[in-house]
Short mmCIF file of C-alpha atoms and ligand atoms in Angstrom, two decimals:
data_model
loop_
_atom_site.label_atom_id
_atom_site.label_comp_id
_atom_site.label_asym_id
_atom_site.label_seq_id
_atom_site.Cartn_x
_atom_site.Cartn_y
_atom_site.Cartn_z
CA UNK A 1 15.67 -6.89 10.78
CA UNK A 2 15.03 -3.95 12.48
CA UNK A 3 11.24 -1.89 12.62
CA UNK A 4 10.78 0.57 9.83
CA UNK A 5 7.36 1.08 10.37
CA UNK A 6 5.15 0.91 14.19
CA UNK A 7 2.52 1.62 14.58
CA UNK A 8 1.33 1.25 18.87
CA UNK A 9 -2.36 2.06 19.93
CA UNK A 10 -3.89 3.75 16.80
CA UNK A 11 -7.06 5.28 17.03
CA UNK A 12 -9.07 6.98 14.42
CA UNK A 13 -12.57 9.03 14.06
CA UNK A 14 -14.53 10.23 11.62
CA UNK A 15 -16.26 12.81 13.55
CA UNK A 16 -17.69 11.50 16.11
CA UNK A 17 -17.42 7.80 14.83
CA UNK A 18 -14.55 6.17 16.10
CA UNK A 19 -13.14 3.90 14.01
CA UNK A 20 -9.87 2.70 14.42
CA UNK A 21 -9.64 1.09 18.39
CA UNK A 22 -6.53 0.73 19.30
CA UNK A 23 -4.10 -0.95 15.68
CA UNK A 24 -0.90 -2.07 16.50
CA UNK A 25 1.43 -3.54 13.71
CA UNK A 26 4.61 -3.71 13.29
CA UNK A 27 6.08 -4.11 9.53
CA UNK A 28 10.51 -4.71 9.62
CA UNK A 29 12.81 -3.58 6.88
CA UNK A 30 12.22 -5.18 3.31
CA UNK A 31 9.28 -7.17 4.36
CA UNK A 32 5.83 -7.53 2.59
CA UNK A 33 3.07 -7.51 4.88
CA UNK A 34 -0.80 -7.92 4.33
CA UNK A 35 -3.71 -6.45 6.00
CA UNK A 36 -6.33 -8.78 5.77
CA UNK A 37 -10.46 -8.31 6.91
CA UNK A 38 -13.51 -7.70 5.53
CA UNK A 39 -15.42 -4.53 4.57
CA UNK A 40 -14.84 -1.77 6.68
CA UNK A 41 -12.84 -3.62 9.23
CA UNK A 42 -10.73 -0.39 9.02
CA UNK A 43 -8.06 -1.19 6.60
CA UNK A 44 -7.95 1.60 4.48
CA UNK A 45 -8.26 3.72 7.73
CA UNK A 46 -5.24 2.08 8.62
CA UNK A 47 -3.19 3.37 5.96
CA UNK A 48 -4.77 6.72 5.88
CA UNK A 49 -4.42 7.44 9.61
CA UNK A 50 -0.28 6.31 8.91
CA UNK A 51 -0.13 9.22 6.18
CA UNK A 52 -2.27 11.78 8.37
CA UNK A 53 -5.30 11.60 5.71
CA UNK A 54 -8.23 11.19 8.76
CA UNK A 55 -9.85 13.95 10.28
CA UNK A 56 -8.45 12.48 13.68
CA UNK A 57 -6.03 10.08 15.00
CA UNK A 58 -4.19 9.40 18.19
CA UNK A 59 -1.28 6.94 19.16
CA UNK A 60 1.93 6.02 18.31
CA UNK A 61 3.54 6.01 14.34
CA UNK A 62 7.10 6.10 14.04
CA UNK A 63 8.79 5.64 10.09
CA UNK A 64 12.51 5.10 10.86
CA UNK A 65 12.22 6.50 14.20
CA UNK A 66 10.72 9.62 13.36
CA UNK A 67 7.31 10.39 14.63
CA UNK A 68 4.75 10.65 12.17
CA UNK A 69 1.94 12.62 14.22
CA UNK A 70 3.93 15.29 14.46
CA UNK A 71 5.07 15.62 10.87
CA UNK A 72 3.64 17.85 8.62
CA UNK A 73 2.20 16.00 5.12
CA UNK A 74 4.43 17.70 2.65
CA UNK A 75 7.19 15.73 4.28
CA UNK A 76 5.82 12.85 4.33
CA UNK A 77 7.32 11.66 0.69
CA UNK A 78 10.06 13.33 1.42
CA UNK A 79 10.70 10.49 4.45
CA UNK A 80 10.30 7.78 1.46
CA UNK A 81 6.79 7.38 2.42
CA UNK A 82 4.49 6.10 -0.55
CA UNK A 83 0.99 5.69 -1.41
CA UNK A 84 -1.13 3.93 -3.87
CA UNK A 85 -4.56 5.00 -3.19
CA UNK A 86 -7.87 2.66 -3.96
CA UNK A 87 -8.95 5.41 -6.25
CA UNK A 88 -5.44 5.03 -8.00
CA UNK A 89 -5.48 8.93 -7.94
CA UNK A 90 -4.46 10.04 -11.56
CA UNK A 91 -4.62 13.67 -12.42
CA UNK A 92 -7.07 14.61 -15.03
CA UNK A 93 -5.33 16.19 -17.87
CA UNK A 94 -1.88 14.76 -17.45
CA UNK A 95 -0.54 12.64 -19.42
CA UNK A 96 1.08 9.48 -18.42
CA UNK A 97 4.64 11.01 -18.11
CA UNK A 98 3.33 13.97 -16.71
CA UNK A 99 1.43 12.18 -13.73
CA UNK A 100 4.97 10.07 -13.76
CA UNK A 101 6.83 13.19 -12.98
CA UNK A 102 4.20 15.33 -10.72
CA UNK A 103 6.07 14.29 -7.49
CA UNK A 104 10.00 15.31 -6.26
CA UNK A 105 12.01 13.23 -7.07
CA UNK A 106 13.65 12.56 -3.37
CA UNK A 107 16.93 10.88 -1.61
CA UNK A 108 17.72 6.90 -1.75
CA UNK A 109 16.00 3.74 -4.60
CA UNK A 110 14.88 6.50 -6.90
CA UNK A 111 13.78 4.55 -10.51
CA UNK A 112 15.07 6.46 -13.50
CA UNK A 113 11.94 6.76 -15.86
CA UNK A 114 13.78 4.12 -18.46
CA UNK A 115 13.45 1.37 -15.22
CA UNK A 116 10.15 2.57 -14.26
CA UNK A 117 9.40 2.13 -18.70
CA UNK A 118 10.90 -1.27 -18.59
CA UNK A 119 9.29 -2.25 -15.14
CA UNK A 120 5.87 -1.34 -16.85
CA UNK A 121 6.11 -1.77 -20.39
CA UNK A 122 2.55 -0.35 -21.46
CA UNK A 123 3.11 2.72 -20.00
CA UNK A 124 5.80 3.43 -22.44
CA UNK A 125 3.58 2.38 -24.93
CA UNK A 126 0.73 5.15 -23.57
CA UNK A 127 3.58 7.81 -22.68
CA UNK A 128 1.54 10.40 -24.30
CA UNK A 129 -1.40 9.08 -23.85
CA UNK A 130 -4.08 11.27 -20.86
CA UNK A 131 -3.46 9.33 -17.45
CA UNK A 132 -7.18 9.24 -16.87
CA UNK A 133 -7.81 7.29 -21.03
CA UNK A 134 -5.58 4.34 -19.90
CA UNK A 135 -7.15 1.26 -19.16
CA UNK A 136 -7.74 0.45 -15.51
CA UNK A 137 -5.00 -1.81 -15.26
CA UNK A 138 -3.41 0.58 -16.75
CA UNK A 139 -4.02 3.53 -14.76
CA UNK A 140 -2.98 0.65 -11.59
CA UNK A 141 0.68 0.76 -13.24
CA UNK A 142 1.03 4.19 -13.17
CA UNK A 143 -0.24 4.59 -9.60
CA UNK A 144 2.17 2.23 -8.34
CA UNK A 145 5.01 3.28 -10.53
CA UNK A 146 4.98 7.33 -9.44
CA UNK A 147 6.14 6.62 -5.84
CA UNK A 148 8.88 4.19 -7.12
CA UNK A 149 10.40 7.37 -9.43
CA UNK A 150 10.38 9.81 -6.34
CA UNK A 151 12.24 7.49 -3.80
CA UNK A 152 9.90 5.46 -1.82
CA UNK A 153 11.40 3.11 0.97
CA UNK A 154 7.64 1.67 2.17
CA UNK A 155 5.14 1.60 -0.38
CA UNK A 156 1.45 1.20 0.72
CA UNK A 157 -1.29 0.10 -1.71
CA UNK A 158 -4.39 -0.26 -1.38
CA UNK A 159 -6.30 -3.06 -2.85
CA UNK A 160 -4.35 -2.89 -5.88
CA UNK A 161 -5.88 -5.74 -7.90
CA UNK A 162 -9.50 -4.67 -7.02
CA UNK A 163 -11.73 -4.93 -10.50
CA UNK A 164 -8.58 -6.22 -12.32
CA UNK A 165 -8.72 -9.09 -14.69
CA UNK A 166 -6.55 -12.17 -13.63
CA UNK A 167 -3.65 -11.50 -16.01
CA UNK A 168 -3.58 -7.73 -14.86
CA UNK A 169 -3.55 -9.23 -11.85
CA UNK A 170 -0.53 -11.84 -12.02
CA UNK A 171 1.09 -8.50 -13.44
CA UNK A 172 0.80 -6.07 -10.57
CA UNK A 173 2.32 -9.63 -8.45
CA UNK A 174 5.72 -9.56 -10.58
CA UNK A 175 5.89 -5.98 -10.21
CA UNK A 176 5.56 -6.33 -6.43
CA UNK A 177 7.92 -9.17 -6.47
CA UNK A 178 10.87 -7.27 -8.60
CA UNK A 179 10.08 -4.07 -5.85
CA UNK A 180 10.65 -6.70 -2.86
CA UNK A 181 13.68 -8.18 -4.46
CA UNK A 182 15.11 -4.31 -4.76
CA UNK A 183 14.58 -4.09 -0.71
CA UNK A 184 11.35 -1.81 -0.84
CA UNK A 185 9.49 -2.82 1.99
CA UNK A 186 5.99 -3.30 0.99
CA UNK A 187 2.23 -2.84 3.55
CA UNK A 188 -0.51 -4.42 1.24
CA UNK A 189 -4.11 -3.99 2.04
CA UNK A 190 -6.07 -6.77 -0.22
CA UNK A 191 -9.20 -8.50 -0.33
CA UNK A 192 -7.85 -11.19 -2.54
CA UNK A 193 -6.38 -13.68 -0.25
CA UNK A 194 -4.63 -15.59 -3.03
CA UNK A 195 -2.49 -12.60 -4.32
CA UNK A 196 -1.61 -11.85 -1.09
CA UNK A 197 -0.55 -15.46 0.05
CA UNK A 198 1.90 -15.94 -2.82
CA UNK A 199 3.44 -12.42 -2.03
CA UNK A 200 3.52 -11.49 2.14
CA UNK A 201 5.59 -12.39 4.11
CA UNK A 202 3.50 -11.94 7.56
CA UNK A 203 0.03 -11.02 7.64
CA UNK A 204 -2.18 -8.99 9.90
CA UNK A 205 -6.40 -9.19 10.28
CA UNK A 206 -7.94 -6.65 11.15
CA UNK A 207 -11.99 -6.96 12.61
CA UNK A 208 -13.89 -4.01 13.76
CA UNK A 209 -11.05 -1.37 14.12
CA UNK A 210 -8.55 -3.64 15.74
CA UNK A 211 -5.69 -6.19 14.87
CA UNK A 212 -7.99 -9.56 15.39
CA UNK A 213 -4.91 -11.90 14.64
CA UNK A 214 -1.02 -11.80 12.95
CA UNK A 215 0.81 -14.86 11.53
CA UNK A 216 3.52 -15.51 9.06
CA UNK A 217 3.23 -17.35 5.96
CA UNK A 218 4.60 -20.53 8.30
CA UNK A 219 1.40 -20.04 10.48
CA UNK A 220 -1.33 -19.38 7.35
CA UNK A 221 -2.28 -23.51 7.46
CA UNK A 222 -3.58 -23.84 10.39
CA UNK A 223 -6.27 -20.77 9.76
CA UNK A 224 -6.55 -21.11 6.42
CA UNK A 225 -10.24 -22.23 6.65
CA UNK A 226 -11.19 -20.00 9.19
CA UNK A 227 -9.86 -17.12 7.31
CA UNK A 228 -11.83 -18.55 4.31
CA UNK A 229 -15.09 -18.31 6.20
CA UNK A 230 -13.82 -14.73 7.63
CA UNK A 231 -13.56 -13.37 4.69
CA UNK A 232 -16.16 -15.25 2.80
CA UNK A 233 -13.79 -17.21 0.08
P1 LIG B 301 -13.15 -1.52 2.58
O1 LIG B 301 -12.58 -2.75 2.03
O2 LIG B 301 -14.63 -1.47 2.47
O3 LIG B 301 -12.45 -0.27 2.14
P2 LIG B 301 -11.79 -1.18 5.10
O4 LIG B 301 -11.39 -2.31 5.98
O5 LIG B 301 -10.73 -0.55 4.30
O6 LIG B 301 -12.95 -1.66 4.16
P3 LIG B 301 -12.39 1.44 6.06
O7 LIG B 301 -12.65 2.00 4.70
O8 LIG B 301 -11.14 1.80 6.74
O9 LIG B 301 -12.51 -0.14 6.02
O10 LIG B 301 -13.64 1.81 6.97
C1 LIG B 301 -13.69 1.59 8.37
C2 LIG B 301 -14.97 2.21 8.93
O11 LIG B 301 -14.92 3.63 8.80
C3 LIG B 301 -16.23 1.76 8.22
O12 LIG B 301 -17.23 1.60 9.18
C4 LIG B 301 -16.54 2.91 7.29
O13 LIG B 301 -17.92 3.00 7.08
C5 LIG B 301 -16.03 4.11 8.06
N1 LIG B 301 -15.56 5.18 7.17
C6 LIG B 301 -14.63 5.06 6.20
N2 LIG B 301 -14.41 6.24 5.59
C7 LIG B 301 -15.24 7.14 6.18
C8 LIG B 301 -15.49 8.55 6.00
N3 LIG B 301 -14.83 9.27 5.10
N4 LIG B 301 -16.41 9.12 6.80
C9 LIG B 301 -17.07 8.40 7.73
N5 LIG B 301 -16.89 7.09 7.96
C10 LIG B 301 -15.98 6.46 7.20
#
């Protein structure tokens, strides 16, 4: 399968703190992969610094061979680029189909709001409803499912099952599964190791602003108890 994400030599500051030393990772057509690591290994700056959303970055990003330093943001969804922040990002004063239909609807795997209703059942239920009065499970639904209406081709969440009870949880890994099994190529970051074993299919750690280690799910086994101990399981 060919690239349709790298990412060669990232670097990232926040002023003057430099954060991100040098990421490389690599994520192929229709794959799900993890970033793994503790607290402020630089995950989130990972995913950030792809989208353009850091003060400062340098490197390499290419999306389907285009370069993504030089892009401007509004075209970044555009590219089938999506995001599913740690904040979840709902606008205040929208309601759920409203916050559903905020971004463009653009190009190739666009969901039609009756798949996006069936994929996620109690949003139908709270169509009316204010985004920001839904239940934080909730609220995770409709983060995820407003990049699938507008066309995305590599969805990025962050830590999407953070503060979610465990049958919220098993939710959020069926909709991830159906998205896989439509070909949308998926870059997870997640704390909890045991969602993201039973969905990735390669995995990346990342320690102190830099890839520390990457494995499939064939080579998880072997450093199962040192990632365990990394990431204090
Ligand atoms: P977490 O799980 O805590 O989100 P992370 O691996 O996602 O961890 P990042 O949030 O990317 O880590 O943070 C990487 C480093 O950058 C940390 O040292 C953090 O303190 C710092 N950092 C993150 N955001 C900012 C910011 N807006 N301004 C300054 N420093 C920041």
């Amino acid at each position: 399968m060919k690239n349709i994400l790298e990412v060669r030599d990232l670097h990232a500051w926040y002023g003057e703190s430099h954060v991100l030393h040098g990421v490389d990772l690599q994520v192929a057509e229709g794959e799900t992969v993890t970033l793994l690591g503790t607290n402020g290994a630089g995950k989130t700056t990972t995913l950030k610094s792809i989208l353009g959303l850091v003060p400062k970055r340098a490197g390499h990003i290419h999306f389907e061979g285009v370069d993504l330093l030089r892009l401007p943001m509004h075209k970044m969804a555009s590219l089938g680029l999506g995001f599913v922040p740690e904040d979840r990002g709902i606008f205040p004063g929208l309601s759920v189909r409203e916050n559903l239909q905020l971004p463009p609807v653009h190009g190739r795997a666009a969901f039609t709001d009756e798949e996006l209703f069936e994929l996620f059942p109690n949003l139908r239920e709270r169509e009316h409803a204010e985004g920001t009065t839904l239940s934080g499970g909730e609220q995770q639904m409709l983060a995820i499912a407003r990049p699938l209406r507008s066309g995305v081709r590599l969805l990025m969440l962050d830590e999407p099952t953070e503060g979610l009870a465990p049958l919220i949880v098993e939710r959020i890994g069926h909709v991830l599964r159906i998205l896989k099994s439509k070909g949308i190529t998926i870059l997870l970051v997640e704390q909890n190791f045991r969602f993201a074993e039973r969905l990735a299919d390669r995995f990346y750690v990342m320690q102190h602003g830099r890839i520390a280690d990457s494995f499939d799910a064939a080579g998880l086994d072997a450093r199962r108890q040192s990632l365990y101990k990394l990431l204090s399981l």
